[in-house]
Short mmCIF file of C-alpha atoms in Angstrom, two decimals:
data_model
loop_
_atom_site.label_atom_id
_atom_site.label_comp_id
_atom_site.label_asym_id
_atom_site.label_seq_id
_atom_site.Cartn_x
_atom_site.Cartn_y
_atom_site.Cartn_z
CA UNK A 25 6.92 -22.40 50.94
CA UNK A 26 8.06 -25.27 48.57
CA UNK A 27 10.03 -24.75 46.09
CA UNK A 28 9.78 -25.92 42.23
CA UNK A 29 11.85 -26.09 39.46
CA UNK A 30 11.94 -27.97 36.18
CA UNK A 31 15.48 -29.09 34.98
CA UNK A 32 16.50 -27.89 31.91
CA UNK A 33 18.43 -30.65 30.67
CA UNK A 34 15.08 -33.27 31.57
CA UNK A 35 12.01 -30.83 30.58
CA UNK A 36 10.10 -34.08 31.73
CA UNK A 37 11.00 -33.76 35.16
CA UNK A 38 10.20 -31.27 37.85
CA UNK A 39 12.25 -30.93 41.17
CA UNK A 40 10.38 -29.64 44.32
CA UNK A 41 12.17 -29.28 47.97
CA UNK A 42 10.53 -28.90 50.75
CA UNK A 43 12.11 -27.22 54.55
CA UNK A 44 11.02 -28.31 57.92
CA UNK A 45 12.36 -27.14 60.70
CA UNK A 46 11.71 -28.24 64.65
CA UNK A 47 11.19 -31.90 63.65
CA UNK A 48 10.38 -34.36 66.23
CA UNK A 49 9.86 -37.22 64.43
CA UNK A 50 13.44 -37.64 61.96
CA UNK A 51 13.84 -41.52 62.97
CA UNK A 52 10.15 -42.24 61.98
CA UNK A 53 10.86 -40.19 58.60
CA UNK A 54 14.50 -42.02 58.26
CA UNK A 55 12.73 -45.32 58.64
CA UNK A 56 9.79 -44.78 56.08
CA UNK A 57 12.54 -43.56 53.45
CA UNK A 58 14.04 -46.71 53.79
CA UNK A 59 10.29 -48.98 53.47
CA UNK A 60 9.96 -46.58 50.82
CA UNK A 61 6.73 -45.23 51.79
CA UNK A 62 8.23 -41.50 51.51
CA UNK A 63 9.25 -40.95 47.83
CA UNK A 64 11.51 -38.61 48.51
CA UNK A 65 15.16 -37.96 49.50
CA UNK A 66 15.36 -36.55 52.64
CA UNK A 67 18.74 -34.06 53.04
CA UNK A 68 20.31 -32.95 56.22
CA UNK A 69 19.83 -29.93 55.75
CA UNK A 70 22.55 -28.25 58.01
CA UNK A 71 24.81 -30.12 55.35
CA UNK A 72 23.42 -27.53 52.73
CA UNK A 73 24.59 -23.66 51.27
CA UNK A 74 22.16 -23.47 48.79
CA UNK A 75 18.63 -24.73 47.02
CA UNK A 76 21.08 -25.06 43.96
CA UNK A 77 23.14 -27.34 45.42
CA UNK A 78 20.21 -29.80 45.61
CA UNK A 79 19.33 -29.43 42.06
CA UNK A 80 22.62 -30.05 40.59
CA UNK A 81 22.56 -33.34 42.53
CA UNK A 82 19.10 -33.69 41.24
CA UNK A 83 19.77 -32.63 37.87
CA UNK A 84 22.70 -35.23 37.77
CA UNK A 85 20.90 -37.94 39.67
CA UNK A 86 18.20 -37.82 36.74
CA UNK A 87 21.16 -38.15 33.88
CA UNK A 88 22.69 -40.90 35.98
CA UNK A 89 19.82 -43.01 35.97
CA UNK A 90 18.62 -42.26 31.89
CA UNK A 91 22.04 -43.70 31.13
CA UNK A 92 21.87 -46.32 33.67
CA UNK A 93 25.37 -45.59 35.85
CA UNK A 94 23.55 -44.58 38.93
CA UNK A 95 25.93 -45.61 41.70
CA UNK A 96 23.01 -46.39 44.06
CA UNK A 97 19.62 -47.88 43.73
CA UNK A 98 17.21 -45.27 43.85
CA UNK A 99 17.21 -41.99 42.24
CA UNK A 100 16.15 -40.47 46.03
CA UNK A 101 19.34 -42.28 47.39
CA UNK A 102 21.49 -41.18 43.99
CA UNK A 103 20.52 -37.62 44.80
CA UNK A 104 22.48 -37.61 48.55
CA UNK A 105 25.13 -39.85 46.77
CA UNK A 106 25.31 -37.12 44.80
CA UNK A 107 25.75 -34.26 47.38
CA UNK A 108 29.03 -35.92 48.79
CA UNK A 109 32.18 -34.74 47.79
CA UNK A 110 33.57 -38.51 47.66
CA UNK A 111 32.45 -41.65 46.39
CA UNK A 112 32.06 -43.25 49.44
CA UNK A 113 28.33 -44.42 49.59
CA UNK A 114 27.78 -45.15 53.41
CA UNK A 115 29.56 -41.67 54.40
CA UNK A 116 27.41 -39.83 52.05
CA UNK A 117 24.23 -41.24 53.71
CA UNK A 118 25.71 -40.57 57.25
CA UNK A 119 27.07 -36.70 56.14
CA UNK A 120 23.51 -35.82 54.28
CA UNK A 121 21.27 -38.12 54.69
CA UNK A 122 18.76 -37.53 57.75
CA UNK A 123 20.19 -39.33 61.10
CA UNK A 124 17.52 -39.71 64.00
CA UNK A 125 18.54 -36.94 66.23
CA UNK A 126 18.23 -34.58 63.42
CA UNK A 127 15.76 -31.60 63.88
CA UNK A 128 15.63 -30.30 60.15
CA UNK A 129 14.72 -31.84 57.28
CA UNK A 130 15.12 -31.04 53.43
CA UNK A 131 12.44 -33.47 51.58
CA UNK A 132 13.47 -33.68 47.79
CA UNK A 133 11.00 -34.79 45.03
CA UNK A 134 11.74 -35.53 41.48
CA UNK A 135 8.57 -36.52 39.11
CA UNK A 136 7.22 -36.68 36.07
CA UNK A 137 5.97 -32.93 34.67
CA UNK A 138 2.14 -34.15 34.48
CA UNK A 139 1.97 -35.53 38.02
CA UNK A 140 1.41 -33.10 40.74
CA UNK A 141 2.96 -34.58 43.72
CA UNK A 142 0.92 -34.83 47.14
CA UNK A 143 3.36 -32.43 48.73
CA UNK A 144 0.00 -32.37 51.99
CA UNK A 145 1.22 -35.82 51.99
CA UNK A 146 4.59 -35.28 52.96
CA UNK A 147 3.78 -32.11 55.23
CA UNK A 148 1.30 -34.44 57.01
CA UNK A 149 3.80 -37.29 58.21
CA UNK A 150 6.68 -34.61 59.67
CA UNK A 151 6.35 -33.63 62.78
CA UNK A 152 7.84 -30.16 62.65
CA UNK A 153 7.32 -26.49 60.92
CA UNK A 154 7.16 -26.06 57.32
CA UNK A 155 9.69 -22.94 56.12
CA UNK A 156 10.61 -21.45 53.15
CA UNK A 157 13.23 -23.41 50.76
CA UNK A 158 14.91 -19.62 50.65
CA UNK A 159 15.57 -19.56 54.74
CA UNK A 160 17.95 -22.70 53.93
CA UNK A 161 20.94 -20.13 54.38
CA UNK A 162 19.90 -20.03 58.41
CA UNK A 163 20.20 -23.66 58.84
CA UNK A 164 23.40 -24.31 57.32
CA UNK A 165 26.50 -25.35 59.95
CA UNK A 166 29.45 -23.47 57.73
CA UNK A 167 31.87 -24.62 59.59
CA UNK A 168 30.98 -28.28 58.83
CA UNK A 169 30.40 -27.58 55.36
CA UNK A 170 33.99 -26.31 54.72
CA UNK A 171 35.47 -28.85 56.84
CA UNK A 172 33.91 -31.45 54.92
CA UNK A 173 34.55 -30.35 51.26
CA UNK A 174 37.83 -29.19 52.44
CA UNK A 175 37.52 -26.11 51.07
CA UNK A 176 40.22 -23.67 51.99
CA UNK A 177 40.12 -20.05 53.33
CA UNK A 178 42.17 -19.05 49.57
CA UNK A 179 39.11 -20.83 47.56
CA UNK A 180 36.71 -18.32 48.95
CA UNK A 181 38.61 -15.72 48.02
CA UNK A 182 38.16 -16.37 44.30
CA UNK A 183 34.40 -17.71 44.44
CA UNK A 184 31.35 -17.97 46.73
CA UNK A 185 31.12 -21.15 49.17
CA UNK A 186 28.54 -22.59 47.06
CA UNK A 187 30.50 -22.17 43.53
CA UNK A 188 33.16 -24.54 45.69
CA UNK A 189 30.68 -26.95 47.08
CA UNK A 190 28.93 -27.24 43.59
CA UNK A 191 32.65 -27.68 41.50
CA UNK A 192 33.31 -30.69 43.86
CA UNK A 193 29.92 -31.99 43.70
CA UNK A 194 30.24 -32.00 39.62
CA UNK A 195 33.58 -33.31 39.25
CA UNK A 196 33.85 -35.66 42.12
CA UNK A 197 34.11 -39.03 39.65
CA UNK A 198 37.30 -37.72 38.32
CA UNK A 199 38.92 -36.39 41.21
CA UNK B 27 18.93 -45.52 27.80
CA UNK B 28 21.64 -44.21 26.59
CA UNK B 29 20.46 -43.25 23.41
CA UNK B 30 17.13 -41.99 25.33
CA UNK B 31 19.89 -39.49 27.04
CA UNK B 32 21.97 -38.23 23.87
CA UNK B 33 18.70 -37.03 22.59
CA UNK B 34 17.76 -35.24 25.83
CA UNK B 35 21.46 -33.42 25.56
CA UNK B 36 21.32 -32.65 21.45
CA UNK B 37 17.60 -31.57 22.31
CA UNK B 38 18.68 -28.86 24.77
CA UNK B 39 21.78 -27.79 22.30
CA UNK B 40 19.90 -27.05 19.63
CA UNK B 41 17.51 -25.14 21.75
CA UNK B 42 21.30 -23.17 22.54
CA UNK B 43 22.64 -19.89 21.34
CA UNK B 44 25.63 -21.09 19.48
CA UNK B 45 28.65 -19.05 20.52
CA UNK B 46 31.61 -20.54 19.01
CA UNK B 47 32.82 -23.60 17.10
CA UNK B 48 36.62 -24.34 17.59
CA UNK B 49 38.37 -27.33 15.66
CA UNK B 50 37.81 -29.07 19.27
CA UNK B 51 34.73 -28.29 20.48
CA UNK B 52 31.47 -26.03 20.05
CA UNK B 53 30.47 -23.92 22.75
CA UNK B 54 26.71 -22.22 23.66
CA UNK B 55 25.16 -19.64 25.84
CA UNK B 56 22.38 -21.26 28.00
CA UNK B 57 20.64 -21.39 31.16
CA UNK B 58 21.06 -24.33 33.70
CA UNK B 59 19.09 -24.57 36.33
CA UNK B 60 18.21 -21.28 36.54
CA UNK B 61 22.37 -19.74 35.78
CA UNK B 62 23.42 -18.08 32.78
CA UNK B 63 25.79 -20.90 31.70
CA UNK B 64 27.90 -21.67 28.64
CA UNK B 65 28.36 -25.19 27.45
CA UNK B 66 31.23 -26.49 25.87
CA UNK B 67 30.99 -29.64 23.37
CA UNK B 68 33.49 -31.87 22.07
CA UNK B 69 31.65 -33.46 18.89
CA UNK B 70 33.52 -36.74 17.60
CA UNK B 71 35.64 -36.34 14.85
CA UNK B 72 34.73 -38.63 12.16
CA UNK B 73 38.11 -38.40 10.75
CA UNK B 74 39.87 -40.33 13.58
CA UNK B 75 38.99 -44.27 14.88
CA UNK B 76 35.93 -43.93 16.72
CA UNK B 77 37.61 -45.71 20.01
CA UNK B 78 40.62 -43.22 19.71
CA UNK B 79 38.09 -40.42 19.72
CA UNK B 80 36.52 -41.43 21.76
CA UNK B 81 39.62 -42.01 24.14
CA UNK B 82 40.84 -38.71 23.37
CA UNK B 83 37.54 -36.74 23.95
CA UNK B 84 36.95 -38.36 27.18
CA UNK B 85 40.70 -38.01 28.40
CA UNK B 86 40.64 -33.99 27.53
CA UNK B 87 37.15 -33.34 29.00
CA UNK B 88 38.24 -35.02 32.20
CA UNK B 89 41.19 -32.93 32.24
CA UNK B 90 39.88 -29.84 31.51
CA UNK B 91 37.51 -30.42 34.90
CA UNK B 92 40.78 -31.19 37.04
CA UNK B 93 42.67 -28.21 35.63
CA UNK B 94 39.91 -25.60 36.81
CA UNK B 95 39.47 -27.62 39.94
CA UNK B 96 43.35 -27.71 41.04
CA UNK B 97 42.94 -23.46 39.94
CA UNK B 98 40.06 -22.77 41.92
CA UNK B 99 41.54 -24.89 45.27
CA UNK B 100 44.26 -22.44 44.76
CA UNK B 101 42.50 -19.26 44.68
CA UNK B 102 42.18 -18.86 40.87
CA UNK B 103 39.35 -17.97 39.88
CA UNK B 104 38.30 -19.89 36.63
CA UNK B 105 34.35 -20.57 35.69
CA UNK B 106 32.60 -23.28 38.19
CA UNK B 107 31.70 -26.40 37.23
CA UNK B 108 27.80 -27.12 37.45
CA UNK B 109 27.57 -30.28 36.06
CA UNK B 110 29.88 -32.36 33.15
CA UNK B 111 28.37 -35.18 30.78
CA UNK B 112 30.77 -37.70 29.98
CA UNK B 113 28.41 -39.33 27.71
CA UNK B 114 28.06 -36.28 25.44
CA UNK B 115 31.92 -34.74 26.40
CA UNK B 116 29.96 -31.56 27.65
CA UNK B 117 30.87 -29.10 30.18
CA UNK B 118 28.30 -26.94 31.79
CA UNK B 119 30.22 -23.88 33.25
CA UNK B 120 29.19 -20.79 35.12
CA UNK B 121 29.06 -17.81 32.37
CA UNK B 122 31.11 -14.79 33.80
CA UNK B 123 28.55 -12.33 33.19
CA UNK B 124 29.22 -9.08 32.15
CA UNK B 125 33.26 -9.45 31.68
CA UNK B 126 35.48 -8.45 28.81
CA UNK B 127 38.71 -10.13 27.23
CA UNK B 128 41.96 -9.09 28.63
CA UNK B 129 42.37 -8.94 24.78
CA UNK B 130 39.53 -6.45 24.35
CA UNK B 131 40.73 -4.35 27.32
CA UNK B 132 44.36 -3.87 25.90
CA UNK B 133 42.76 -2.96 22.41
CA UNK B 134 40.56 -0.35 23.81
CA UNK B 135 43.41 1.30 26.19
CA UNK B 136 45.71 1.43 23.73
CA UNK B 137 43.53 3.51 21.63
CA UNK B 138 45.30 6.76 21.34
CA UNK B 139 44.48 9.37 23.86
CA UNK B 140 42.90 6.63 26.63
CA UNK B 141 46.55 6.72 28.53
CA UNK B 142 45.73 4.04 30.56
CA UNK B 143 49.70 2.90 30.68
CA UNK B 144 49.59 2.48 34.17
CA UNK B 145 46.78 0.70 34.24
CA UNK B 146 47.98 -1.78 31.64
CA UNK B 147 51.26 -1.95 33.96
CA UNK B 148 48.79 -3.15 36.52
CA UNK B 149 47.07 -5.62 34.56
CA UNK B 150 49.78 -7.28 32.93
CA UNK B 151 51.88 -7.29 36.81
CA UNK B 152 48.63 -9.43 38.05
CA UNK B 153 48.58 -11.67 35.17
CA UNK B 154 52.44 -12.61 35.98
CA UNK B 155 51.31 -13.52 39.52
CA UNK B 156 48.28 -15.42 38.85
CA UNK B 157 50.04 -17.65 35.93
CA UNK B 158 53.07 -17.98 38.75
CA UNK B 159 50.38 -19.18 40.98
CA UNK B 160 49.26 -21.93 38.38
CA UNK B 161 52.70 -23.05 37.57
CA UNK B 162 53.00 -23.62 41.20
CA UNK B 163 50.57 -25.48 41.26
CA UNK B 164 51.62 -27.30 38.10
CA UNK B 165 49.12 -26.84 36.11
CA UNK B 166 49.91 -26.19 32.48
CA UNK B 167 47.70 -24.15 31.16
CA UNK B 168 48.55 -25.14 27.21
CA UNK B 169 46.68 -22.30 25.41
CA UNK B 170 47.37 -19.46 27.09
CA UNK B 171 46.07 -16.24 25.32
CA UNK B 172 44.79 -12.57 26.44
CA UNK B 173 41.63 -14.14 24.80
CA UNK B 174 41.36 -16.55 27.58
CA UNK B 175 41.66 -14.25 30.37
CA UNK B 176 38.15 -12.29 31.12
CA UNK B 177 38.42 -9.04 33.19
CA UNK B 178 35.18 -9.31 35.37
CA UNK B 179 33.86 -6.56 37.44
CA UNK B 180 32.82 -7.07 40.74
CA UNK B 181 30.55 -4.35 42.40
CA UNK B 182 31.84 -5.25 45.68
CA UNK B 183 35.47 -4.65 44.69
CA UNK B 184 37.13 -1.31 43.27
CA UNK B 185 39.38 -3.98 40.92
CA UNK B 186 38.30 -6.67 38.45
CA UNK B 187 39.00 -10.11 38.92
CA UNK B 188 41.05 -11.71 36.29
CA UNK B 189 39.72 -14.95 35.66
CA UNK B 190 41.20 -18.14 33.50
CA UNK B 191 39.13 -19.66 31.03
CA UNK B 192 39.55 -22.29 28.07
CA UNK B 193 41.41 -25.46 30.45
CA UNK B 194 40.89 -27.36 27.09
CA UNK B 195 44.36 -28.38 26.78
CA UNK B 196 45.99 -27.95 29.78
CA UNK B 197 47.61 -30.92 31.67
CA UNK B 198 49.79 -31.11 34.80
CA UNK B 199 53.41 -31.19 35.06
CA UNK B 200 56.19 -30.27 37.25
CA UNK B 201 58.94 -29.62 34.38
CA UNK B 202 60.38 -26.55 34.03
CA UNK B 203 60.31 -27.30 29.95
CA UNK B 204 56.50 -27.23 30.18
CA UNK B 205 55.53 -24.01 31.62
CA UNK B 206 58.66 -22.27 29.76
CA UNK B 207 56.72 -23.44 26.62
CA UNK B 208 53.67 -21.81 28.25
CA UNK B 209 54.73 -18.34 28.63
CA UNK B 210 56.16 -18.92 25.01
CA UNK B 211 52.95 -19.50 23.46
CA UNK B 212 51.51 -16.56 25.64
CA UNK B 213 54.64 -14.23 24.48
CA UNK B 214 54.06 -15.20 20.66
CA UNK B 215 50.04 -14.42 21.08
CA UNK B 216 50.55 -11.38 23.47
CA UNK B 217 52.92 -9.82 20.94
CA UNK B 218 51.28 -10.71 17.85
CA UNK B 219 47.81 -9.39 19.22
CA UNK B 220 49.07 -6.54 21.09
CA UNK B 221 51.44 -4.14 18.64
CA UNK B 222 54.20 -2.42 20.33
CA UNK B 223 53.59 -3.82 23.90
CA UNK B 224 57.38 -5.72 24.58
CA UNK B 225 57.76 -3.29 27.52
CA UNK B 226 54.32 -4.67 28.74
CA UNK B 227 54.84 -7.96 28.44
CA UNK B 228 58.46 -7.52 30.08
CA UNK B 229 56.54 -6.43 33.36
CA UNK B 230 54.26 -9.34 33.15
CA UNK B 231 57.36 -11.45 32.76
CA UNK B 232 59.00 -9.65 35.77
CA UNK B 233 56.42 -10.08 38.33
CA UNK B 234 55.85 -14.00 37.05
CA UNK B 235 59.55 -14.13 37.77
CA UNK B 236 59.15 -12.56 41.23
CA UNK B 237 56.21 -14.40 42.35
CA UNK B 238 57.12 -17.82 42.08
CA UNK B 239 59.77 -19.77 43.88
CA UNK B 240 60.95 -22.08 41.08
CA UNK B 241 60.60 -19.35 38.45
CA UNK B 242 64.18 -19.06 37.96
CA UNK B 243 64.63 -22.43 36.12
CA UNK B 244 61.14 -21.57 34.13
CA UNK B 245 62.59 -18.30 32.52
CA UNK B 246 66.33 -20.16 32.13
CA UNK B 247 63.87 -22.96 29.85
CA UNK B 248 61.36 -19.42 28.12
CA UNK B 249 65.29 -17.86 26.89
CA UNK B 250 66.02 -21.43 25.32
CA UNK B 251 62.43 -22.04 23.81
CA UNK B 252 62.52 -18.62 22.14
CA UNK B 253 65.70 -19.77 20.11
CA UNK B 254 64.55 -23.45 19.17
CA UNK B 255 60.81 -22.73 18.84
CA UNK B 256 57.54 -24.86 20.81
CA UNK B 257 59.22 -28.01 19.70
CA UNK B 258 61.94 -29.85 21.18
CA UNK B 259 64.35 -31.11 19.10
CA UNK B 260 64.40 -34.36 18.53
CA UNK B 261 68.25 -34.66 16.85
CA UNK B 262 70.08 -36.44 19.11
#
């Protein structure tokens, strides 16, 4: 169901994302990210082409904070920073960042190889169904996506929608 | 930290099948999260003033991501970006898997017997209107070779997409000076690699000239660069 990958570039750390759809419960969830008592980032998911997508956010949310230029204060919060195509903090939480009408959630985890995570934990407190990471695809709102990232009709002609959404993602701090 | 981080990055590169080392940068074959990718480095050069190098580095691997940005919002297709360390001046890029030089290409179909002239017509007709393309969207491509252009083969399509590669020195400009000099450096490379192949790269020139809207003034500047040279003169 869950989904688990190490990142290359930080053998240390392991990334593991977890799908839920029909969730009932998003403003509870919303409100223990921000008391903290989720350790996780959790993603709009609708906002999302691709598992890959998360872990290049991931992947550069973990470099960010080794070299100490996170833009936000949390790695959880760096990773939706992260998944915007701007550097406008506050839009980035509202575009892909859970909202309390939402009923999906993406629940990202980023920890250290020798911990296993209590992923029952997380399960547990959402109110919803558990899917696999790889059904992402069906919850994804195109249209929104594209609109978003600005990413024009002659773009996908030379590339995937993902390939688009990841170059922006990358190279958004010198854009 | 930061030192905590270099090592992470030198870890995973020498871990990395070395590819190439240019005079500006090294580049590897690796995996990134889970993607063949290849991984370009620009080491400091101990023979400049660290800050300058730095400077320099920082300024070029910055542009390099714009350039293949501004491409691929245009319909270019050039490598995606996965991720870029301005710490280290790397670039993670996708690897186009399975693809072959223009460079190679030519060489094999001009191999006697393969009479693939057409073909070449083809080829050399859609590299015309994709470098139009890019000079319409100013972006100067700065090292244009058939070495830098990969033929990759899509299963889904009959053709092969042409894709850009190496946005190492490119830069942006408007100037019709700048992308004359361009298809210069491409005519002197083209030529030199490719024996016998003026008629070729005539066509090329052709369909550059009829794809673009402001390619009349770019041509007018290519007929004056191939007198004077890459440099301007500075008499006067």
């Amino acid at each position: 169901m869950d989904f688990t990958r190490e990142l290359e570039l930080f053998p240390d750390h392991k990334v593991t994302q977890l799908l839920f759809k029909d969730v009932k419960n998003s403003r509870e969830l919303r409100q223990c990210a921000v008391e903290g008592k989720i350790s996780g980032a959790l993603i709009n998911p609708t906002m999302l082409v691709n598992p890959f997508q998360v872990l290049v956010a991931a992947n550069k949310a973990v470099h960010s904070q080794k070299s100490g230029k996170m833009k936000t204060r949390s790695l959880y919060s760096e990773i939706i920073f992260n998944l915007s195509p701007t550097n406008n903090i506050s839009e980035a939480f509202k575009r892909f960042g859970i909202s309390d009408g939402d009923d999906s959630v993406m629940v990202v985890l980023v920890y250290d190889r020798n911990e296993s995570p209590s992923l029952s934990n997380i399960v547990a407190k959402v109110d919803g169904q558990q899917v696999p990471v790889g059904d992402l695809s069906s919850l994804s709102n195109l249209t929104k996506i594209k609109q978003l990232y600005k990413v024009t009709p002659q773009e996908e002609k030379c590339g995937t929608l993902l390939d688009a959404v990841v170059c922006r993602m990358a190279s958004k701090d010198v854009v | 930290m930061a030192q905590e981080k270099s090592m992470a990055v030198s870890e995973f590169l020498s871990n990395a099948e070395l590819l190439k080392q240019g005079a500006e940068a090294r580049v590897y074959r690796t995996k990134f999260l889970g993607k063949p990718t290849i991984l370009k480095e620009r080491f400091p050069k101990r023979y400049r003033h660290p800050v300058l190098d730095e400077k320099l580095t920082h300024r070029r691997t910055v542009q390099e991501v714009r350039s293949i940005l501004r491409c691929r919002k245009a319909g270019i297709s050039t490598p995606v970006v996965y991720f870029v360390d301005y710490t280290t001046h790397c670039i993670f890029l996708e690897e186009i898997v399975g693809s072959l030089t223009v460079r190679d290409h030519i060489a094999s179909a001009q191999q006697p017997g393969s009479c693939a002239d057409a073909e070449l017509e083809q080829l050399a007709k859609r590299i015309g209107q994709i470098l139009a393309k890019m000079h319409d969207e100013d972006v100067i491509h700065g090292d244009l070779t058939t070495s830098n252009m990969l033929l990759r083969r899509r299963p889904e399509n009959k053709e092969s997409d042409l894709v850009l590669i190496d946005f190492g020195l490119s830069y942006n400009s408007a100037l019709p000076e700048d992308k004359g000099v361009d298809l210069y450096v491409l005519e002197k490379a083209f030529l030199s690699t490719h024996p016998n192949t003026e008629s070729l790269f005539e066509k090329l020139l052709k369909s550059y000239a009829a794809s673009s809207k402001r390619s009349a003034a770019v041509i007018k500047k290519l007929d004056e660069v191939r007198l004077r040279g890459r440099k301007r003169s500075m008499v006067g």
